[in-house]
PDB file of C-alpha atoms and ligand atoms in Angstrom:
ATOM      1  CA  MET C 191      53.676  72.448  11.392  1.00  0.00           C
ATOM      2  CA  ALA C 192      51.155  71.332   8.835  1.00  0.00           C
ATOM      3  CA  VAL C 193      50.295  68.631   6.374  1.00  0.00           C
ATOM      4  CA  VAL C 194      52.344  68.936   3.184  1.00  0.00           C
ATOM      5  CA  ASN C 195      51.745  68.853  -0.565  1.00  0.00           C
ATOM      6  CA  PRO C 196      53.242  65.625  -1.999  1.00  0.00           C
ATOM      7  CA  SER C 197      54.784  67.278  -5.067  1.00  0.00           C
ATOM      8  CA  SER C 198      58.341  67.661  -3.760  1.00  0.00           C
ATOM      9  CA  LEU C 199      58.151  64.281  -1.979  1.00  0.00           C
ATOM     10  CA  PHE C 200      57.363  62.611  -5.307  1.00  0.00           C
ATOM     11  CA  THR C 201      60.166  64.461  -7.098  1.00  0.00           C
ATOM     12  CA  LYS C 202      62.565  63.081  -4.506  1.00  0.00           C
ATOM     13  CA  ALA C 203      61.028  59.598  -4.692  1.00  0.00           C
ATOM     14  CA  LEU C 204      61.319  59.581  -8.491  1.00  0.00           C
ATOM     15  CA  SER C 205      65.011  60.350  -8.436  1.00  0.00           C
ATOM     16  CA  GLY C 206      65.647  58.163  -5.400  1.00  0.00           C
ATOM     17  CA  GLY C 207      63.977  55.063  -6.834  1.00  0.00           C
ATOM     18  CA  TYR C 208      61.529  54.516  -4.003  1.00  0.00           C
ATOM     19  CA  ALA C 209      57.813  54.953  -3.385  1.00  0.00           C
ATOM     20  CA  ILE C 210      55.822  56.557  -0.606  1.00  0.00           C
ATOM     21  CA  GLY C 211      53.175  54.483   1.121  1.00  0.00           C
ATOM     22  CA  ALA C 212      49.610  55.764   1.077  1.00  0.00           C
ATOM     23  CA  PHE C 213      47.797  54.126   3.960  1.00  0.00           C
ATOM     24  CA  ASN C 214      44.031  54.311   4.495  1.00  0.00           C
ATOM     25  CA  VAL C 215      42.995  55.676   7.860  1.00  0.00           C
ATOM     26  CA  ASN C 216      39.668  55.141   9.600  1.00  0.00           C
ATOM     27  CA  ASN C 217      40.326  55.476  13.330  1.00  0.00           C
ATOM     28  CA  MET C 218      42.837  56.552  15.946  1.00  0.00           C
ATOM     29  CA  GLU C 219      44.672  53.254  16.326  1.00  0.00           C
ATOM     30  CA  ILE C 220      45.324  53.031  12.592  1.00  0.00           C
ATOM     31  CA  VAL C 221      46.671  56.596  12.461  1.00  0.00           C
ATOM     32  CA  GLN C 222      48.860  55.935  15.506  1.00  0.00           C
ATOM     33  CA  GLY C 223      50.197  52.619  14.185  1.00  0.00           C
ATOM     34  CA  ILE C 224      51.163  54.196  10.855  1.00  0.00           C
ATOM     35  CA  MET C 225      52.778  57.201  12.521  1.00  0.00           C
ATOM     36  CA  LEU C 226      54.829  55.039  14.895  1.00  0.00           C
ATOM     37  CA  ALA C 227      56.201  53.275  11.823  1.00  0.00           C
ATOM     38  CA  ALA C 228      56.890  56.524   9.938  1.00  0.00           C
ATOM     39  CA  ARG C 229      58.738  57.859  12.964  1.00  0.00           C
ATOM     40  CA  GLN C 230      60.821  54.735  13.472  1.00  0.00           C
ATOM     41  CA  GLU C 231      61.635  54.457   9.763  1.00  0.00           C
ATOM     42  CA  GLU C 232      62.121  58.216   9.253  1.00  0.00           C
ATOM     43  CA  SER C 233      59.814  58.013   6.268  1.00  0.00           C
ATOM     44  CA  PRO C 234      57.367  60.465   4.741  1.00  0.00           C
ATOM     45  CA  VAL C 235      53.834  59.147   4.729  1.00  0.00           C
ATOM     46  CA  ILE C 236      50.513  59.692   2.974  1.00  0.00           C
ATOM     47  CA  LEU C 237      47.446  59.313   5.185  1.00  0.00           C
ATOM     48  CA  GLN C 238      44.519  58.767   2.867  1.00  0.00           C
ATOM     49  CA  VAL C 239      40.854  59.081   3.617  1.00  0.00           C
ATOM     50  CA  SER C 240      38.118  57.408   1.594  1.00  0.00           C
ATOM     51  CA  ALA C 241      34.496  58.539   1.394  1.00  0.00           C
ATOM     52  CA  GLY C 242      33.748  55.471   3.539  1.00  0.00           C
ATOM     53  CA  ALA C 243      36.237  56.615   6.181  1.00  0.00           C
ATOM     54  CA  ARG C 244      34.666  60.070   6.229  1.00  0.00           C
ATOM     55  CA  THR C 245      31.240  58.500   6.726  1.00  0.00           C
ATOM     56  CA  TYR C 246      32.515  56.078   9.387  1.00  0.00           C
ATOM     57  CA  ALA C 247      34.498  58.492  11.542  1.00  0.00           C
ATOM     58  CA  GLY C 248      33.044  61.817  10.426  1.00  0.00           C
ATOM     59  CA  PRO C 249      35.125  64.384   8.512  1.00  0.00           C
ATOM     60  CA  ALA C 250      35.914  66.447  11.614  1.00  0.00           C
ATOM     61  CA  TYR C 251      37.203  63.456  13.614  1.00  0.00           C
ATOM     62  CA  ILE C 252      39.387  62.374  10.722  1.00  0.00           C
ATOM     63  CA  ARG C 253      40.801  65.880  10.317  1.00  0.00           C
ATOM     64  CA  LYS C 254      41.532  66.160  14.022  1.00  0.00           C
ATOM     65  CA  LEU C 255      43.258  62.755  14.084  1.00  0.00           C
ATOM     66  CA  ILE C 256      45.558  63.894  11.289  1.00  0.00           C
ATOM     67  CA  GLU C 257      46.124  67.179  13.108  1.00  0.00           C
ATOM     68  CA  ALA C 258      47.209  65.156  16.152  1.00  0.00           C
ATOM     69  CA  ALA C 259      49.555  63.069  13.984  1.00  0.00           C
ATOM     70  CA  VAL C 260      51.165  66.260  12.681  1.00  0.00           C
ATOM     71  CA  GLU C 261      51.477  67.749  16.168  1.00  0.00           C
ATOM     72  CA  GLU C 262      53.063  64.592  17.568  1.00  0.00           C
ATOM     73  CA  ASN C 263      55.423  64.105  14.611  1.00  0.00           C
ATOM     74  CA  PRO C 264      56.658  67.523  13.506  1.00  0.00           C
ATOM     75  CA  GLU C 265      59.675  66.008  11.767  1.00  0.00           C
ATOM     76  CA  ILE C 266      57.651  63.692   9.480  1.00  0.00           C
ATOM     77  CA  PRO C 267      56.241  64.999   6.180  1.00  0.00           C
ATOM     78  CA  ILE C 268      52.567  63.959   6.279  1.00  0.00           C
ATOM     79  CA  VAL C 269      50.266  64.268   3.266  1.00  0.00           C
ATOM     80  CA  LEU C 270      46.504  64.359   3.835  1.00  0.00           C
ATOM     81  CA  HIS C 271      44.930  62.794   0.745  1.00  0.00           C
ATOM     82  CA  LEU C 272      41.373  62.075  -0.404  1.00  0.00           C
ATOM     83  CA  ASP C 273      41.212  58.508  -1.737  1.00  0.00           C
ATOM     84  CA  HIS C 274      38.865  57.805  -4.690  1.00  0.00           C
ATOM     85  CA  GLY C 275      36.971  61.098  -4.810  1.00  0.00           C
ATOM     86  CA  GLN C 276      34.000  60.223  -7.003  1.00  0.00           C
ATOM     87  CA  ASN C 277      32.845  63.713  -7.919  1.00  0.00           C
ATOM     88  CA  PHE C 278      33.806  67.391  -7.983  1.00  0.00           C
ATOM     89  CA  GLU C 279      31.884  68.181  -4.786  1.00  0.00           C
ATOM     90  CA  ILE C 280      33.748  65.798  -2.458  1.00  0.00           C
ATOM     91  CA  CYS C 281      37.089  66.973  -3.904  1.00  0.00           C
ATOM     92  CA  LYS C 282      36.090  70.615  -3.364  1.00  0.00           C
ATOM     93  CA  GLU C 283      35.008  69.919   0.199  1.00  0.00           C
ATOM     94  CA  CYS C 284      38.339  68.266   1.004  1.00  0.00           C
ATOM     95  CA  ILE C 285      40.330  70.995  -0.767  1.00  0.00           C
ATOM     96  CA  ASP C 286      38.437  73.611   1.253  1.00  0.00           C
ATOM     97  CA  ASN C 287      39.104  71.702   4.471  1.00  0.00           C
ATOM     98  CA  GLY C 288      42.841  71.346   4.548  1.00  0.00           C
ATOM     99  CA  PHE C 289      43.593  68.295   2.388  1.00  0.00           C
ATOM    100  CA  THR C 290      46.884  68.773   0.551  1.00  0.00           C
ATOM    101  CA  SER C 291      46.057  66.198  -2.110  1.00  0.00           C
ATOM    102  CA  VAL C 292      42.880  64.785  -3.651  1.00  0.00           C
ATOM    103  CA  MET C 293      42.149  61.953  -6.011  1.00  0.00           C
ATOM    104  CA  ILE C 294      39.443  62.480  -8.586  1.00  0.00           C
ATOM    105  CA  ASP C 295      38.492  59.014  -9.739  1.00  0.00           C
ATOM    106  CA  GLY C 296      36.773  59.273 -13.100  1.00  0.00           C
ATOM    107  CA  SER C 297      38.087  55.878 -14.160  1.00  0.00           C
ATOM    108  CA  HIS C 298      34.557  54.484 -14.516  1.00  0.00           C
ATOM    109  CA  LEU C 299      33.630  57.247 -16.989  1.00  0.00           C
ATOM    110  CA  PRO C 300      34.176  57.370 -20.743  1.00  0.00           C
ATOM    111  CA  PHE C 301      37.572  58.938 -21.647  1.00  0.00           C
ATOM    112  CA  GLU C 302      36.261  62.410 -22.558  1.00  0.00           C
ATOM    113  CA  GLU C 303      34.072  62.610 -19.447  1.00  0.00           C
ATOM    114  CA  ASN C 304      36.962  61.512 -17.242  1.00  0.00           C
ATOM    115  CA  ILE C 305      39.036  64.290 -18.838  1.00  0.00           C
ATOM    116  CA  SER C 306      36.458  67.021 -18.264  1.00  0.00           C
ATOM    117  CA  LEU C 307      35.744  65.985 -14.651  1.00  0.00           C
ATOM    118  CA  THR C 308      39.467  65.764 -13.859  1.00  0.00           C
ATOM    119  CA  LYS C 309      40.128  69.139 -15.510  1.00  0.00           C
ATOM    120  CA  ARG C 310      37.441  70.773 -13.403  1.00  0.00           C
ATOM    121  CA  VAL C 311      39.023  69.465 -10.183  1.00  0.00           C
ATOM    122  CA  VAL C 312      42.527  70.421 -11.353  1.00  0.00           C
ATOM    123  CA  GLU C 313      41.403  74.001 -12.055  1.00  0.00           C
ATOM    124  CA  TYR C 314      39.877  74.348  -8.592  1.00  0.00           C
ATOM    125  CA  ALA C 315      42.745  72.607  -6.773  1.00  0.00           C
ATOM    126  CA  LYS C 316      45.415  74.641  -8.549  1.00  0.00           C
ATOM    127  CA  GLU C 317      44.096  77.909  -7.131  1.00  0.00           C
ATOM    128  CA  LYS C 318      44.443  76.474  -3.631  1.00  0.00           C
ATOM    129  CA  GLY C 319      47.816  74.795  -4.154  1.00  0.00           C
ATOM    130  CA  VAL C 320      46.395  71.292  -3.779  1.00  0.00           C
ATOM    131  CA  PHE C 321      47.801  68.258  -5.612  1.00  0.00           C
ATOM    132  CA  VAL C 322      45.506  66.194  -7.876  1.00  0.00           C
ATOM    133  CA  GLU C 323      45.773  62.459  -8.577  1.00  0.00           C
ATOM    134  CA  ALA C 324      43.595  61.125 -11.401  1.00  0.00           C
ATOM    135  CA  GLU C 325      42.974  57.603 -12.672  1.00  0.00           C
ATOM    136  CA  LEU C 326      42.859  56.057 -16.105  1.00  0.00           C
ATOM    137  CA  GLY C 327      42.052  52.377 -16.594  1.00  0.00           C
ATOM    138  CA  GLN C 328      40.085  50.115 -14.285  1.00  0.00           C
ATOM    139  CA  LEU C 329      41.438  47.889 -11.571  1.00  0.00           C
ATOM    140  CA  ALA C 330      38.827  45.252 -10.978  1.00  0.00           C
ATOM    141  CA  GLY C 331      38.033  42.375 -13.267  1.00  0.00           C
ATOM    142  CA  ILE C 332      41.246  40.520 -14.002  1.00  0.00           C
ATOM    143  CA  GLU C 333      40.417  37.501 -11.907  1.00  0.00           C
ATOM    144  CA  GLU C 334      36.768  37.269 -12.916  1.00  0.00           C
ATOM    145  CA  ASP C 335      37.070  38.060 -16.585  1.00  0.00           C
ATOM    146  CA  VAL C 336      40.331  37.332 -18.332  1.00  0.00           C
ATOM    147  CA  GLN C 337      38.831  38.683 -21.569  1.00  0.00           C
ATOM    148  CA  ALA C 338      38.553  42.116 -20.017  1.00  0.00           C
ATOM    149  CA  GLU C 339      42.178  42.132 -18.916  1.00  0.00           C
ATOM    150  CA  HIS C 340      43.578  44.262 -21.742  1.00  0.00           C
ATOM    151  CA  SER C 341      40.602  46.510 -22.298  1.00  0.00           C
ATOM    152  CA  VAL C 342      40.665  47.725 -18.695  1.00  0.00           C
ATOM    153  CA  PHE C 343      44.400  48.141 -18.322  1.00  0.00           C
ATOM    154  CA  THR C 344      45.708  51.677 -18.874  1.00  0.00           C
ATOM    155  CA  ASP C 345      46.493  52.457 -22.497  1.00  0.00           C
ATOM    156  CA  PRO C 346      49.929  54.173 -22.606  1.00  0.00           C
ATOM    157  CA  ALA C 347      49.094  56.605 -25.433  1.00  0.00           C
ATOM    158  CA  GLN C 348      45.811  57.547 -23.770  1.00  0.00           C
ATOM    159  CA  ALA C 349      47.654  58.074 -20.483  1.00  0.00           C
ATOM    160  CA  LYS C 350      49.944  60.630 -22.136  1.00  0.00           C
ATOM    161  CA  GLU C 351      47.014  62.427 -23.773  1.00  0.00           C
ATOM    162  CA  PHE C 352      45.049  62.339 -20.504  1.00  0.00           C
ATOM    163  CA  VAL C 353      47.865  63.894 -18.479  1.00  0.00           C
ATOM    164  CA  GLU C 354      48.525  66.588 -21.090  1.00  0.00           C
ATOM    165  CA  ARG C 355      44.887  67.556 -21.447  1.00  0.00           C
ATOM    166  CA  THR C 356      43.911  67.478 -17.771  1.00  0.00           C
ATOM    167  CA  GLY C 357      47.034  68.895 -16.118  1.00  0.00           C
ATOM    168  CA  CYS C 358      46.675  66.344 -13.307  1.00  0.00           C
ATOM    169  CA  ASN C 359      49.715  66.018 -11.036  1.00  0.00           C
ATOM    170  CA  SER C 360      49.880  62.219 -10.847  1.00  0.00           C
ATOM    171  CA  LEU C 361      48.148  59.298 -12.482  1.00  0.00           C
ATOM    172  CA  ALA C 362      46.858  56.029 -11.045  1.00  0.00           C
ATOM    173  CA  ILE C 363      47.245  53.269 -13.601  1.00  0.00           C
ATOM    174  CA  ALA C 364      45.825  49.784 -14.031  1.00  0.00           C
ATOM    175  CA  ILE C 365      48.454  47.108 -14.683  1.00  0.00           C
ATOM    176  CA  GLY C 366      46.912  44.133 -12.897  1.00  0.00           C
ATOM    177  CA  THR C 367      46.415  45.140  -9.286  1.00  0.00           C
ATOM    178  CA  SER C 368      42.954  45.221  -7.746  1.00  0.00           C
ATOM    179  CA  HIS C 369      41.319  46.267  -4.502  1.00  0.00           C
ATOM    180  CA  GLY C 370      40.629  43.908  -1.622  1.00  0.00           C
ATOM    181  CA  ALA C 371      41.961  40.566  -0.420  1.00  0.00           C
ATOM    182  CA  TYR C 372      41.170  38.386  -3.443  1.00  0.00           C
ATOM    183  CA  LYS C 373      43.328  39.702  -6.237  1.00  0.00           C
ATOM    184  CA  PHE C 374      44.245  36.613  -8.262  1.00  0.00           C
ATOM    185  CA  SER C 375      42.650  33.248  -8.805  1.00  0.00           C
ATOM    186  CA  GLY C 376      45.749  31.916 -10.555  1.00  0.00           C
ATOM    187  CA  GLU C 377      49.373  33.032 -10.758  1.00  0.00           C
ATOM    188  CA  PRO C 378      49.863  36.652  -9.601  1.00  0.00           C
ATOM    189  CA  LYS C 379      50.946  38.808 -12.536  1.00  0.00           C
ATOM    190  CA  LEU C 380      51.534  42.509 -13.190  1.00  0.00           C
ATOM    191  CA  ASP C 381      51.980  44.036 -16.627  1.00  0.00           C
ATOM    192  CA  PHE C 382      55.437  45.592 -16.132  1.00  0.00           C
ATOM    193  CA  GLU C 383      55.860  45.964 -19.883  1.00  0.00           C
ATOM    194  CA  ARG C 384      52.859  48.262 -19.997  1.00  0.00           C
ATOM    195  CA  LEU C 385      54.262  50.178 -17.043  1.00  0.00           C
ATOM    196  CA  GLU C 386      57.518  50.718 -18.953  1.00  0.00           C
ATOM    197  CA  GLN C 387      55.568  51.931 -21.996  1.00  0.00           C
ATOM    198  CA  ILE C 388      53.677  54.427 -19.850  1.00  0.00           C
ATOM    199  CA  ILE C 389      56.917  55.629 -18.261  1.00  0.00           C
ATOM    200  CA  ALA C 390      58.533  56.059 -21.688  1.00  0.00           C
ATOM    201  CA  LEU C 391      55.682  58.354 -22.754  1.00  0.00           C
ATOM    202  CA  LEU C 392      55.450  60.168 -19.423  1.00  0.00           C
ATOM    203  CA  PRO C 393      59.024  60.462 -18.186  1.00  0.00           C
ATOM    204  CA  ASN C 394      59.494  61.973 -14.723  1.00  0.00           C
ATOM    205  CA  PHE C 395      55.772  61.898 -14.072  1.00  0.00           C
ATOM    206  CA  PRO C 396      54.544  60.420 -10.760  1.00  0.00           C
ATOM    207  CA  LEU C 397      52.478  57.259 -11.183  1.00  0.00           C
ATOM    208  CA  VAL C 398      50.314  55.606  -8.544  1.00  0.00           C
ATOM    209  CA  LEU C 399      49.583  51.966  -7.816  1.00  0.00           C
ATOM    210  CA  HIS C 400      46.247  51.233  -6.174  1.00  0.00           C
ATOM    211  CA  GLY C 401      45.221  47.824  -4.887  1.00  0.00           C
ATOM    212  CA  ALA C 402      48.746  47.094  -3.703  1.00  0.00           C
ATOM    213  CA  SER C 403      48.216  45.075  -0.554  1.00  0.00           C
ATOM    214  CA  SER C 404      50.203  41.862  -0.451  1.00  0.00           C
ATOM    215  CA  VAL C 405      47.722  39.993   1.794  1.00  0.00           C
ATOM    216  CA  PRO C 406      50.371  38.309   3.974  1.00  0.00           C
ATOM    217  CA  LYS C 407      49.610  34.627   4.534  1.00  0.00           C
ATOM    218  CA  THR C 408      50.479  34.999   8.229  1.00  0.00           C
ATOM    219  CA  PHE C 409      47.582  37.425   8.776  1.00  0.00           C
ATOM    220  CA  VAL C 410      45.109  35.244   6.880  1.00  0.00           C
ATOM    221  CA  GLU C 411      46.227  32.127   8.740  1.00  0.00           C
ATOM    222  CA  GLU C 412      46.110  33.878  12.105  1.00  0.00           C
ATOM    223  CA  ALA C 413      42.619  35.235  11.456  1.00  0.00           C
ATOM    224  CA  ASN C 414      41.413  31.815  10.294  1.00  0.00           C
ATOM    225  CA  THR C 415      43.050  30.019  13.237  1.00  0.00           C
ATOM    226  CA  TYR C 416      41.067  32.171  15.642  1.00  0.00           C
ATOM    227  CA  GLY C 417      37.614  31.874  14.137  1.00  0.00           C
ATOM    228  CA  GLY C 418      37.872  33.777  10.872  1.00  0.00           C
ATOM    229  CA  ASN C 419      36.889  32.520   7.455  1.00  0.00           C
ATOM    230  CA  ILE C 420      38.890  34.595   5.033  1.00  0.00           C
ATOM    231  CA  GLY C 421      39.406  31.840   2.504  1.00  0.00           C
ATOM    232  CA  ASP C 422      41.729  31.876  -0.473  1.00  0.00           C
ATOM    233  CA  ALA C 423      42.994  35.416  -0.226  1.00  0.00           C
ATOM    234  CA  THR C 424      45.919  36.425  -2.474  1.00  0.00           C
ATOM    235  CA  GLY C 425      47.674  39.745  -2.828  1.00  0.00           C
ATOM    236  CA  ILE C 426      50.478  41.308  -4.846  1.00  0.00           C
ATOM    237  CA  PRO C 427      53.792  39.572  -4.102  1.00  0.00           C
ATOM    238  CA  GLU C 428      56.062  41.978  -2.277  1.00  0.00           C
ATOM    239  CA  GLU C 429      58.866  41.502  -4.793  1.00  0.00           C
ATOM    240  CA  PHE C 430      56.540  42.906  -7.493  1.00  0.00           C
ATOM    241  CA  LEU C 431      55.868  45.932  -5.330  1.00  0.00           C
ATOM    242  CA  ARG C 432      59.583  46.370  -4.598  1.00  0.00           C
ATOM    243  CA  LYS C 433      60.264  46.369  -8.328  1.00  0.00           C
ATOM    244  CA  ALA C 434      57.405  48.824  -8.994  1.00  0.00           C
ATOM    245  CA  ALA C 435      58.697  51.131  -6.263  1.00  0.00           C
ATOM    246  CA  THR C 436      62.033  51.524  -8.056  1.00  0.00           C
ATOM    247  CA  THR C 437      60.255  52.851 -11.178  1.00  0.00           C
ATOM    248  CA  ASN C 438      58.134  56.007 -11.603  1.00  0.00           C
ATOM    249  CA  ILE C 439      55.488  54.493  -9.339  1.00  0.00           C
ATOM    250  CA  CYS C 440      55.938  56.837  -6.399  1.00  0.00           C
ATOM    251  CA  LYS C 441      52.742  56.249  -4.438  1.00  0.00           C
ATOM    252  CA  ILE C 442      51.638  52.763  -3.402  1.00  0.00           C
ATOM    253  CA  ASN C 443      48.201  52.346  -1.793  1.00  0.00           C
ATOM    254  CA  ILE C 444      47.671  49.935   1.076  1.00  0.00           C
ATOM    255  CA  ASP C 445      44.428  49.398   2.959  1.00  0.00           C
ATOM    256  CA  THR C 446      43.579  45.679   2.983  1.00  0.00           C
ATOM    257  CA  ASP C 447      46.830  44.742   4.777  1.00  0.00           C
ATOM    258  CA  ILE C 448      45.925  47.160   7.584  1.00  0.00           C
ATOM    259  CA  ARG C 449      42.496  45.544   7.906  1.00  0.00           C
ATOM    260  CA  LEU C 450      44.009  42.064   7.969  1.00  0.00           C
ATOM    261  CA  ALA C 451      46.731  42.971  10.469  1.00  0.00           C
ATOM    262  CA  MET C 452      44.204  44.459  12.897  1.00  0.00           C
ATOM    263  CA  THR C 453      41.568  41.773  12.517  1.00  0.00           C
ATOM    264  CA  ALA C 454      44.023  38.885  12.900  1.00  0.00           C
ATOM    265  CA  SER C 455      45.434  40.476  16.025  1.00  0.00           C
ATOM    266  CA  ILE C 456      42.019  41.190  17.564  1.00  0.00           C
ATOM    267  CA  ARG C 457      40.716  37.692  16.806  1.00  0.00           C
ATOM    268  CA  LYS C 458      43.783  36.132  18.406  1.00  0.00           C
ATOM    269  CA  TYR C 459      43.642  38.353  21.466  1.00  0.00           C
ATOM    270  CA  LEU C 460      39.966  37.792  22.135  1.00  0.00           C
ATOM    271  CA  ALA C 461      40.215  34.033  21.575  1.00  0.00           C
ATOM    272  CA  GLU C 462      43.110  33.842  24.044  1.00  0.00           C
ATOM    273  CA  HIS C 463      41.514  36.196  26.581  1.00  0.00           C
ATOM    274  CA  PRO C 464      37.817  35.323  26.601  1.00  0.00           C
ATOM    275  CA  GLN C 465      37.171  37.199  29.847  1.00  0.00           C
ATOM    276  CA  GLU C 466      38.613  40.464  28.557  1.00  0.00           C
ATOM    277  CA  PHE C 467      36.233  43.251  27.590  1.00  0.00           C
ATOM    278  CA  ASP C 468      38.262  46.435  27.852  1.00  0.00           C
ATOM    279  CA  PRO C 469      38.635  47.590  24.215  1.00  0.00           C
ATOM    280  CA  ARG C 470      42.089  48.975  25.023  1.00  0.00           C
ATOM    281  CA  SER C 471      43.338  45.468  25.762  1.00  0.00           C
ATOM    282  CA  TYR C 472      42.804  44.252  22.175  1.00  0.00           C
ATOM    283  CA  LEU C 473      43.205  47.575  20.358  1.00  0.00           C
ATOM    284  CA  LYS C 474      46.701  47.991  21.757  1.00  0.00           C
ATOM    285  CA  PRO C 475      48.131  44.834  20.099  1.00  0.00           C
ATOM    286  CA  ALA C 476      46.087  45.662  16.982  1.00  0.00           C
ATOM    287  CA  ARG C 477      47.776  49.074  16.792  1.00  0.00           C
ATOM    288  CA  GLN C 478      51.136  47.332  17.272  1.00  0.00           C
ATOM    289  CA  ALA C 479      50.297  44.965  14.400  1.00  0.00           C
ATOM    290  CA  VAL C 480      49.611  47.961  12.123  1.00  0.00           C
ATOM    291  CA  PHE C 481      52.910  49.509  13.222  1.00  0.00           C
ATOM    292  CA  SER C 482      54.954  46.357  12.456  1.00  0.00           C
ATOM    293  CA  MET C 483      53.309  45.802   9.076  1.00  0.00           C
ATOM    294  CA  VAL C 484      53.715  49.430   7.963  1.00  0.00           C
ATOM    295  CA  ALA C 485      57.338  49.619   9.177  1.00  0.00           C
ATOM    296  CA  HIS C 486      58.104  46.473   7.178  1.00  0.00           C
ATOM    297  CA  LYS C 487      56.500  47.972   4.051  1.00  0.00           C
ATOM    298  CA  MET C 488      58.468  51.206   4.358  1.00  0.00           C
ATOM    299  CA  ARG C 489      61.756  49.451   4.992  1.00  0.00           C
ATOM    300  CA  ASP C 490      61.604  46.325   2.825  1.00  0.00           C
ATOM    301  CA  VAL C 491      59.057  47.058   0.103  1.00  0.00           C
ATOM    302  CA  LEU C 492      58.679  50.778  -0.606  1.00  0.00           C
ATOM    303  CA  GLY C 493      62.278  51.706   0.188  1.00  0.00           C
ATOM    304  CA  SER C 494      61.186  54.975   1.837  1.00  0.00           C
ATOM    305  CA  SER C 495      63.036  54.531   5.148  1.00  0.00           C
ATOM    306  CA  HIS C 496      65.465  57.337   6.065  1.00  0.00           C
ATOM    307  CA  THR C 497      64.401  59.592   3.194  1.00  0.00           C
ATOM    308  CA  ILE C 498      63.183  62.554   5.252  1.00  0.00           C
TER     309      ILE C 498
HETATM  310  O1  G3H R  30      40.153  51.683  -2.426  1.00  0.00           O
HETATM  311  C1  G3H R  30      39.419  51.610  -1.473  1.00  0.00           C
HETATM  312  C2  G3H R  30      39.974  51.651  -0.107  1.00  0.00           C
HETATM  313  O2  G3H R  30      40.397  50.375   0.291  1.00  0.00           O
HETATM  314  C3  G3H R  30      38.981  52.255   0.822  1.00  0.00           C
HETATM  315  O3  G3H R  30      37.968  51.379   1.120  1.00  0.00           O
HETATM  316  O4  G3H R  30      35.898  52.679   0.642  1.00  0.00           O
HETATM  317  O5  G3H R  30      35.868  50.697   2.197  1.00  0.00           O
HETATM  318  O6  G3H R  30      36.945  52.829   2.893  1.00  0.00           O
HETATM  319  P1  G3H R  30      36.571  51.932   1.753  1.00  0.00           P
HETATM  320  P1  13P R  31      44.234  47.332  -1.241  1.00  0.00           P
HETATM  321  O1  13P R  31      42.813  46.882  -1.140  1.00  0.00           O
HETATM  322  O2  13P R  31      45.048  46.413  -2.069  1.00  0.00           O
HETATM  323  O3  13P R  31      44.857  47.596   0.085  1.00  0.00           O
HETATM  324  O4  13P R  31      44.224  48.738  -2.025  1.00  0.00           O
HETATM  325  C1  13P R  31      43.928  49.943  -1.355  1.00  0.00           C
HETATM  326  C2  13P R  31      43.730  51.087  -2.281  1.00  0.00           C
HETATM  327  O5  13P R  31      44.047  51.063  -3.446  1.00  0.00           O
HETATM  328  C3  13P R  31      43.116  52.295  -1.704  1.00  0.00           C
HETATM  329  O6  13P R  31      42.873  53.268  -2.671  1.00  0.00           O
HETATM  330 ZN1   ZN R  32      42.347  52.490  -4.570  1.00  0.00          ZN
END
């Protein structure tokens, strides 16, 4: 009973035409909500931990929460993944502490520097049997600076060269998604043509989509109804994600939707129960909201239900 390396899960996802959800975890209720969904949907799952999550909860608490998830769900393949590792040291620390997968994010660096940093992590991870996700191209910027759109998207030829030279196990690409709740100021759009070009040059290679929350209107409206001010939030339409999941995109990252689901639920609960002050009273429906959202993603968007 242990966390697993995602390699064989991705091989299966590639041939099966589905993607595995990578959900960001920060506390117990989030881990529990995701695991309830994975169990109901009989889906593998990637629990990913950002540097911010490690700072918030503490690395030991995070590790122990994942350990509990594994113990409670022996039948579910669970990957423990470092999200957006910014340097060699954090990747090494996670590799040395039981992570089965790490992301080295050198996407902000010049091409050659991204290659050498990624290579260094790959060499270390390989010895320990740990999977390495790298990134080429930059996510942010499309809504603020249309001019930058093409220069930051992943170049297909560079992607091929990058994968060959680094030996990374999967690649996060930029085709129009972005992090957070405000992804588009106009019409949502993903560059599927570019995705196809990347796939043609890297056949059978696992690709990753970051910034893939869909920012459901119901969560935004619920949060705003009960005192929030989330504004004009827009995510990736779920039909885009469904389409992406049938291609070589085999890992789809979701964090913002978890935040929205929990916050909307907590705002509603507290507004309707102003006398309540037991944290369990509002964290319980919040955990349930995470469960429902994640189960829906697995079943209707990622297509990973019943693939164990
Ligand atoms: O891509 C970033 C994830 O949403 C994690 O966010 O760094 O605030 O934990 P965080
Ligand atoms: P969202 O902000 O769209 O949920 O993206 C999360 C992500 O990419 C984590 O790495
Ligand atoms: Zn990301």
